[in-house]
mmCIF file of C-alpha atoms in Angstrom:
data_model
loop_
_atom_site.group_PDB
_atom_site.id
_atom_site.type_symbol
_atom_site.label_atom_id
_atom_site.label_comp_id
_atom_site.label_asym_id
_atom_site.label_seq_id
_atom_site.Cartn_x
_atom_site.Cartn_y
_atom_site.Cartn_z
ATOM 1 C CA UNK A 223 -4.161 -8.991 -11.491
ATOM 2 C CA UNK A 224 -6.967 -7.169 -13.306
ATOM 3 C CA UNK A 225 -9.602 -9.484 -11.837
ATOM 4 C CA UNK A 226 -8.001 -9.179 -8.402
ATOM 5 C CA UNK A 227 -8.155 -5.382 -8.619
ATOM 6 C CA UNK A 228 -11.794 -5.600 -9.709
ATOM 7 C CA UNK A 229 -12.625 -7.448 -6.483
ATOM 8 C CA UNK A 230 -11.421 -4.406 -4.491
ATOM 9 C CA UNK A 231 -13.232 -1.730 -6.493
ATOM 10 C CA UNK A 232 -16.844 -0.572 -6.530
ATOM 11 C CA UNK A 233 -18.895 2.643 -6.815
ATOM 12 C CA UNK A 234 -17.357 3.455 -10.192
ATOM 13 C CA UNK A 235 -13.755 2.922 -9.069
ATOM 14 C CA UNK A 236 -11.429 0.936 -11.308
ATOM 15 C CA UNK A 237 -7.926 1.525 -9.904
ATOM 16 C CA UNK A 238 -6.051 0.291 -6.844
ATOM 17 C CA UNK A 239 -2.775 1.559 -5.393
ATOM 18 C CA UNK A 240 0.164 -0.679 -4.517
ATOM 19 C CA UNK A 241 1.924 -0.267 -1.172
ATOM 20 C CA UNK A 242 4.822 -2.201 0.314
ATOM 21 C CA UNK A 243 7.290 -2.439 3.187
ATOM 22 C CA UNK A 244 10.488 -4.008 1.878
ATOM 23 C CA UNK A 245 11.761 -5.114 4.242
ATOM 24 C CA UNK A 246 8.967 -5.094 6.798
ATOM 25 C CA UNK A 247 10.399 -3.184 9.820
ATOM 26 C CA UNK A 248 10.794 -5.861 12.485
ATOM 27 C CA UNK A 249 13.372 -6.340 15.226
ATOM 28 C CA UNK A 250 14.893 -9.781 15.431
ATOM 29 C CA UNK A 251 13.059 -12.000 17.926
ATOM 30 C CA UNK A 252 9.989 -9.760 18.235
ATOM 31 C CA UNK A 253 6.461 -11.042 17.741
ATOM 32 C CA UNK A 254 3.922 -9.677 15.279
ATOM 33 C CA UNK A 255 1.789 -8.019 18.017
ATOM 34 C CA UNK A 256 4.915 -6.306 19.346
ATOM 35 C CA UNK A 257 5.884 -5.110 15.869
ATOM 36 C CA UNK A 258 2.483 -3.738 14.915
ATOM 37 C CA UNK A 259 1.934 -2.180 18.348
ATOM 38 C CA UNK A 260 4.913 0.050 17.572
ATOM 39 C CA UNK A 261 2.984 1.471 14.590
ATOM 40 C CA UNK A 262 -0.183 2.747 16.230
ATOM 41 C CA UNK A 263 0.003 6.176 14.558
ATOM 42 C CA UNK A 264 0.739 5.135 10.998
ATOM 43 C CA UNK A 265 0.936 1.993 8.895
ATOM 44 C CA UNK A 266 4.464 0.655 8.251
ATOM 45 C CA UNK A 267 4.279 0.633 4.441
ATOM 46 C CA UNK A 268 4.779 3.178 1.663
ATOM 47 C CA UNK A 269 3.132 3.968 -1.648
ATOM 48 C CA UNK A 270 5.014 2.421 -4.595
ATOM 49 C CA UNK A 271 3.810 4.956 -7.137
ATOM 50 C CA UNK A 272 6.407 7.490 -8.250
ATOM 51 C CA UNK A 273 4.143 10.387 -7.303
ATOM 52 C CA UNK A 274 6.021 13.585 -6.560
ATOM 53 C CA UNK A 275 4.337 14.164 -3.193
ATOM 54 C CA UNK A 276 4.625 12.102 -0.031
ATOM 55 C CA UNK A 277 1.382 10.235 0.413
ATOM 56 C CA UNK A 278 0.127 8.772 3.672
ATOM 57 C CA UNK A 279 -2.881 6.517 3.923
ATOM 58 C CA UNK A 280 -5.441 7.529 6.536
ATOM 59 C CA UNK A 281 -8.474 5.660 5.218
ATOM 60 C CA UNK A 282 -9.434 3.305 2.442
ATOM 61 C CA UNK A 283 -12.486 1.721 0.856
ATOM 62 C CA UNK A 284 -11.110 -1.801 0.366
ATOM 63 C CA UNK A 285 -7.746 -3.527 0.617
ATOM 64 C CA UNK A 286 -5.875 -6.807 0.439
ATOM 65 C CA UNK A 287 -2.733 -7.199 2.549
ATOM 66 C CA UNK A 288 -0.155 -9.998 2.576
ATOM 67 C CA UNK A 289 2.606 -10.305 5.169
ATOM 68 C CA UNK A 290 5.312 -12.925 4.823
ATOM 69 C CA UNK A 291 8.460 -13.907 6.688
ATOM 70 C CA UNK A 292 7.510 -13.027 10.277
ATOM 71 C CA UNK A 293 8.313 -15.885 12.649
ATOM 72 C CA UNK A 294 5.746 -16.989 15.190
ATOM 73 C CA UNK A 295 7.360 -15.872 18.444
ATOM 74 C CA UNK A 296 5.123 -15.651 21.493
ATOM 75 C CA UNK A 297 3.965 -12.070 22.208
ATOM 76 C CA UNK A 298 6.068 -10.575 24.969
ATOM 77 C CA UNK A 299 5.676 -6.800 24.565
ATOM 78 C CA UNK A 300 9.414 -6.680 25.199
ATOM 79 C CA UNK A 301 9.919 -3.532 23.107
ATOM 80 C CA UNK A 302 8.621 -1.254 25.834
ATOM 81 C CA UNK A 303 5.230 -1.061 24.186
ATOM 82 C CA UNK A 304 2.094 -1.372 26.364
ATOM 83 C CA UNK A 305 0.013 -4.538 26.147
ATOM 84 C CA UNK A 306 -2.528 -4.013 23.383
ATOM 85 C CA UNK A 307 -5.586 -5.826 21.985
ATOM 86 C CA UNK A 308 -3.243 -7.243 19.337
ATOM 87 C CA UNK A 309 -1.583 -9.391 22.020
ATOM 88 C CA UNK A 310 -4.918 -11.053 22.769
ATOM 89 C CA UNK A 311 -5.328 -12.420 19.231
ATOM 90 C CA UNK A 312 -4.887 -16.156 18.840
ATOM 91 C CA UNK A 313 -3.175 -16.235 15.434
ATOM 92 C CA UNK A 314 -0.970 -13.995 13.255
ATOM 93 C CA UNK A 315 -3.857 -13.691 10.788
ATOM 94 C CA UNK A 316 -6.108 -12.317 13.533
ATOM 95 C CA UNK A 317 -3.364 -9.929 14.646
ATOM 96 C CA UNK A 318 -3.012 -8.447 11.159
ATOM 97 C CA UNK A 319 -6.781 -8.299 10.670
ATOM 98 C CA UNK A 320 -7.242 -6.521 14.013
ATOM 99 C CA UNK A 321 -4.517 -4.030 13.074
ATOM 100 C CA UNK A 322 -6.213 -3.289 9.747
ATOM 101 C CA UNK A 323 -9.631 -2.954 11.403
ATOM 102 C CA UNK A 324 -8.191 -0.457 13.894
ATOM 103 C CA UNK A 325 -6.583 1.736 11.226
ATOM 104 C CA UNK A 326 -9.330 1.385 8.616
ATOM 105 C CA UNK A 327 -12.646 0.874 10.433
ATOM 106 C CA UNK A 328 -15.479 -0.022 8.102
ATOM 107 C CA UNK A 329 -13.223 -0.860 5.159
ATOM 108 C CA UNK A 330 -13.418 -4.205 3.393
ATOM 109 C CA UNK A 331 -10.123 -5.926 4.264
ATOM 110 C CA UNK A 332 -8.603 -9.294 3.468
ATOM 111 C CA UNK A 333 -5.269 -10.361 4.948
ATOM 112 C CA UNK A 334 -2.892 -13.306 4.748
ATOM 113 C CA UNK A 335 0.202 -14.142 6.790
ATOM 114 C CA UNK A 336 2.761 -16.513 5.272
ATOM 115 C CA UNK A 337 5.796 -17.904 7.075
ATOM 116 C CA UNK A 338 7.985 -18.103 3.963
ATOM 117 C CA UNK A 339 10.112 -14.914 3.631
ATOM 118 C CA UNK A 340 11.155 -13.268 0.378
ATOM 119 C CA UNK A 341 14.382 -14.791 -0.928
ATOM 120 C CA UNK A 342 17.019 -12.079 -1.551
ATOM 121 C CA UNK A 343 20.042 -14.171 -2.470
ATOM 122 C CA UNK A 344 21.783 -13.286 -5.765
ATOM 123 C CA UNK A 345 20.746 -12.272 -8.367
ATOM 124 C CA UNK A 346 18.401 -10.205 -6.129
ATOM 125 C CA UNK A 347 19.868 -6.644 -5.913
ATOM 126 C CA UNK A 348 21.917 -6.249 -2.741
ATOM 127 C CA UNK A 349 20.950 -2.720 -1.719
ATOM 128 C CA UNK A 350 20.240 -3.417 1.939
ATOM 129 C CA UNK A 351 21.326 -1.459 4.963
ATOM 130 C CA UNK A 352 24.009 -2.917 7.280
ATOM 131 C CA UNK A 353 21.348 -2.598 9.985
ATOM 132 C CA UNK A 354 19.756 -5.828 8.747
ATOM 133 C CA UNK A 355 20.496 -9.382 9.810
ATOM 134 C CA UNK A 356 20.930 -12.140 7.251
ATOM 135 C CA UNK A 357 17.184 -12.811 7.632
ATOM 136 C CA UNK A 358 16.258 -9.174 7.060
ATOM 137 C CA UNK A 359 15.433 -8.162 10.636
ATOM 138 C CA UNK A 360 16.472 -4.835 12.151
ATOM 139 C CA UNK A 361 19.510 -4.429 14.408
ATOM 140 C CA UNK A 362 20.221 -1.778 17.027
ATOM 141 C CA UNK A 363 23.587 -1.073 15.389
ATOM 142 C CA UNK A 364 25.362 -2.035 12.197
ATOM 143 C CA UNK A 365 27.276 -5.296 12.075
ATOM 144 C CA UNK A 366 30.606 -5.922 10.462
ATOM 145 C CA UNK A 367 29.342 -8.039 7.565
ATOM 146 C CA UNK A 368 28.276 -6.665 4.193
ATOM 147 C CA UNK A 369 24.651 -6.112 3.254
ATOM 148 C CA UNK A 370 25.270 -8.759 0.584
ATOM 149 C CA UNK A 371 24.810 -11.269 3.417
ATOM 150 C CA UNK A 372 21.057 -10.598 3.552
ATOM 151 C CA UNK A 373 19.559 -13.865 2.312
ATOM 152 C CA UNK A 374 15.872 -13.205 2.974
ATOM 153 C CA UNK A 375 13.598 -10.466 4.245
ATOM 154 C CA UNK A 376 10.100 -10.169 5.691
ATOM 155 C CA UNK A 377 7.808 -8.280 3.319
ATOM 156 C CA UNK A 378 4.383 -6.680 3.539
ATOM 157 C CA UNK A 379 2.496 -5.817 0.355
ATOM 158 C CA UNK A 380 -0.927 -4.232 -0.021
ATOM 159 C CA UNK A 381 -3.357 -3.257 -2.745
ATOM 160 C CA UNK A 382 -5.756 -0.514 -1.699
ATOM 161 C CA UNK A 383 -8.680 1.354 -3.131
ATOM 162 C CA UNK A 384 -8.215 4.599 -1.215
ATOM 163 C CA UNK A 385 -8.680 8.399 -1.435
ATOM 164 C CA UNK A 386 -4.953 8.696 -2.208
ATOM 165 C CA UNK A 387 -5.855 7.791 -5.772
ATOM 166 C CA UNK A 388 -7.875 10.987 -6.125
ATOM 167 C CA UNK A 389 -4.657 13.029 -5.962
ATOM 168 C CA UNK A 390 -2.781 10.646 -8.241
ATOM 169 C CA UNK A 391 -5.449 10.492 -10.950
ATOM 170 C CA UNK A 392 -6.392 14.183 -10.866
ATOM 171 C CA UNK A 393 -2.699 15.085 -11.030
ATOM 172 C CA UNK A 394 -2.261 12.843 -14.055
ATOM 173 C CA UNK A 395 -5.263 14.486 -15.680
ATOM 174 C CA UNK A 396 -3.809 17.968 -15.142
ATOM 175 C CA UNK A 397 -0.457 16.961 -16.616
ATOM 176 C CA UNK A 398 -2.143 15.551 -19.714
ATOM 177 C CA UNK A 399 -4.167 18.749 -20.183
ATOM 178 C CA UNK A 400 -1.128 21.034 -19.893
ATOM 179 C CA UNK A 401 0.513 20.450 -23.302
ATOM 180 C CA UNK A 402 -1.212 21.495 -26.536
ATOM 181 C CA UNK A 403 -1.503 18.136 -28.263
ATOM 182 C CA UNK A 404 -2.692 19.821 -31.480
ATOM 183 C CA UNK A 405 0.955 20.727 -32.096
ATOM 184 C CA UNK A 406 2.007 17.083 -32.026
ATOM 185 C CA UNK A 407 1.185 15.858 -35.495
ATOM 186 C CA UNK A 408 2.751 12.482 -34.811
ATOM 187 C CA UNK A 409 0.368 12.040 -31.856
ATOM 188 C CA UNK A 410 -2.693 12.032 -34.080
ATOM 189 C CA UNK A 411 -1.100 10.316 -37.081
ATOM 190 C CA UNK A 412 -0.798 7.301 -34.765
ATOM 191 C CA UNK A 413 -4.591 6.995 -34.918
ATOM 192 C CA UNK A 414 -5.711 9.076 -31.922
ATOM 193 C CA UNK A 415 -8.539 11.510 -32.615
ATOM 194 C CA UNK A 416 -8.831 14.822 -30.783
ATOM 195 C CA UNK A 417 -12.381 14.033 -29.658
ATOM 196 C CA UNK A 418 -11.307 10.615 -28.357
ATOM 197 C CA UNK A 419 -8.447 12.223 -26.475
ATOM 198 C CA UNK A 420 -10.734 14.757 -24.799
ATOM 199 C CA UNK A 421 -13.237 12.040 -23.954
ATOM 200 C CA UNK A 422 -10.468 9.983 -22.314
ATOM 201 C CA UNK A 423 -9.460 13.010 -20.230
ATOM 202 C CA UNK A 424 -13.046 13.492 -19.065
ATOM 203 C CA UNK A 425 -13.282 9.820 -18.116
ATOM 204 C CA UNK A 426 -10.028 10.109 -16.166
ATOM 205 C CA UNK A 427 -11.341 13.195 -14.358
ATOM 206 C CA UNK A 428 -14.590 11.410 -13.513
ATOM 207 C CA UNK A 429 -12.647 8.398 -12.274
ATOM 208 C CA UNK A 430 -10.534 10.574 -9.976
ATOM 209 C CA UNK A 431 -13.705 12.063 -8.463
ATOM 210 C CA UNK A 432 -14.853 8.567 -7.484
ATOM 211 C CA UNK A 433 -12.034 8.536 -4.907
ATOM 212 C CA UNK A 434 -13.061 11.759 -3.191
ATOM 213 C CA UNK A 435 -14.592 11.459 0.261
ATOM 214 C CA UNK A 436 -17.430 13.396 1.869
ATOM 215 C CA UNK A 437 -19.508 14.172 -1.233
ATOM 216 C CA UNK A 438 -22.516 14.880 0.968
ATOM 217 C CA UNK A 439 -22.832 16.791 4.193
ATOM 218 C CA UNK A 440 -23.865 13.638 6.012
ATOM 219 C CA UNK A 441 -20.963 11.585 4.599
ATOM 220 C CA UNK A 442 -23.335 9.212 2.821
ATOM 221 C CA UNK A 443 -20.633 8.274 0.302
ATOM 222 C CA UNK A 444 -18.377 6.870 3.017
ATOM 223 C CA UNK A 445 -21.232 5.133 4.788
ATOM 224 C CA UNK A 446 -22.289 3.414 1.587
ATOM 225 C CA UNK A 447 -18.728 2.180 1.038
ATOM 226 C CA UNK A 448 -18.516 0.849 4.587
ATOM 227 C CA UNK A 449 -21.699 -1.144 4.091
#
């Protein structure tokens, strides 16, 4: 995982954020172009970090996205969505790549689409909504069976190097600076030196600044990342 994260980081960045849609929001019988066309304003996945604020991704520097469990139905645009460029793609991989290019123009993106869904039979926790079919697709209304009948679900997972990490890392730095660690004798008896602690805080602050955007008036930071 460390080497994989390294492949998505550059310009002094060392951290990536994990995002996921579990299950991926898809109506039963709909095609991937139909599903993604319904999410033109925002991506259908959420940040997995337990950060106290709601975070939405509007841009990123690099990302790797994997979608699994979406069947290969022919695009029909049957959800009332207009025909989009996604419906002109020849494969699910191209559909996902086009979607990522539209939302994150200029970002380095890799994507994979796998047919095998995520198995959710016991002992997988059965915390699913009754609005899911046994294959994890969305229903218009709840069915009579228990959510324990969900045997598999479609899942999207993503690792991103994005400006969201500026807030996460700078917030962590502020929380570490708040307490007076000099009062914690056990903290330093464990082998941590005060100077080393302060140096680590400065490195964390510098790392958080690597995820800021628009350092220069001409946006040269973003342009360099896009290249």
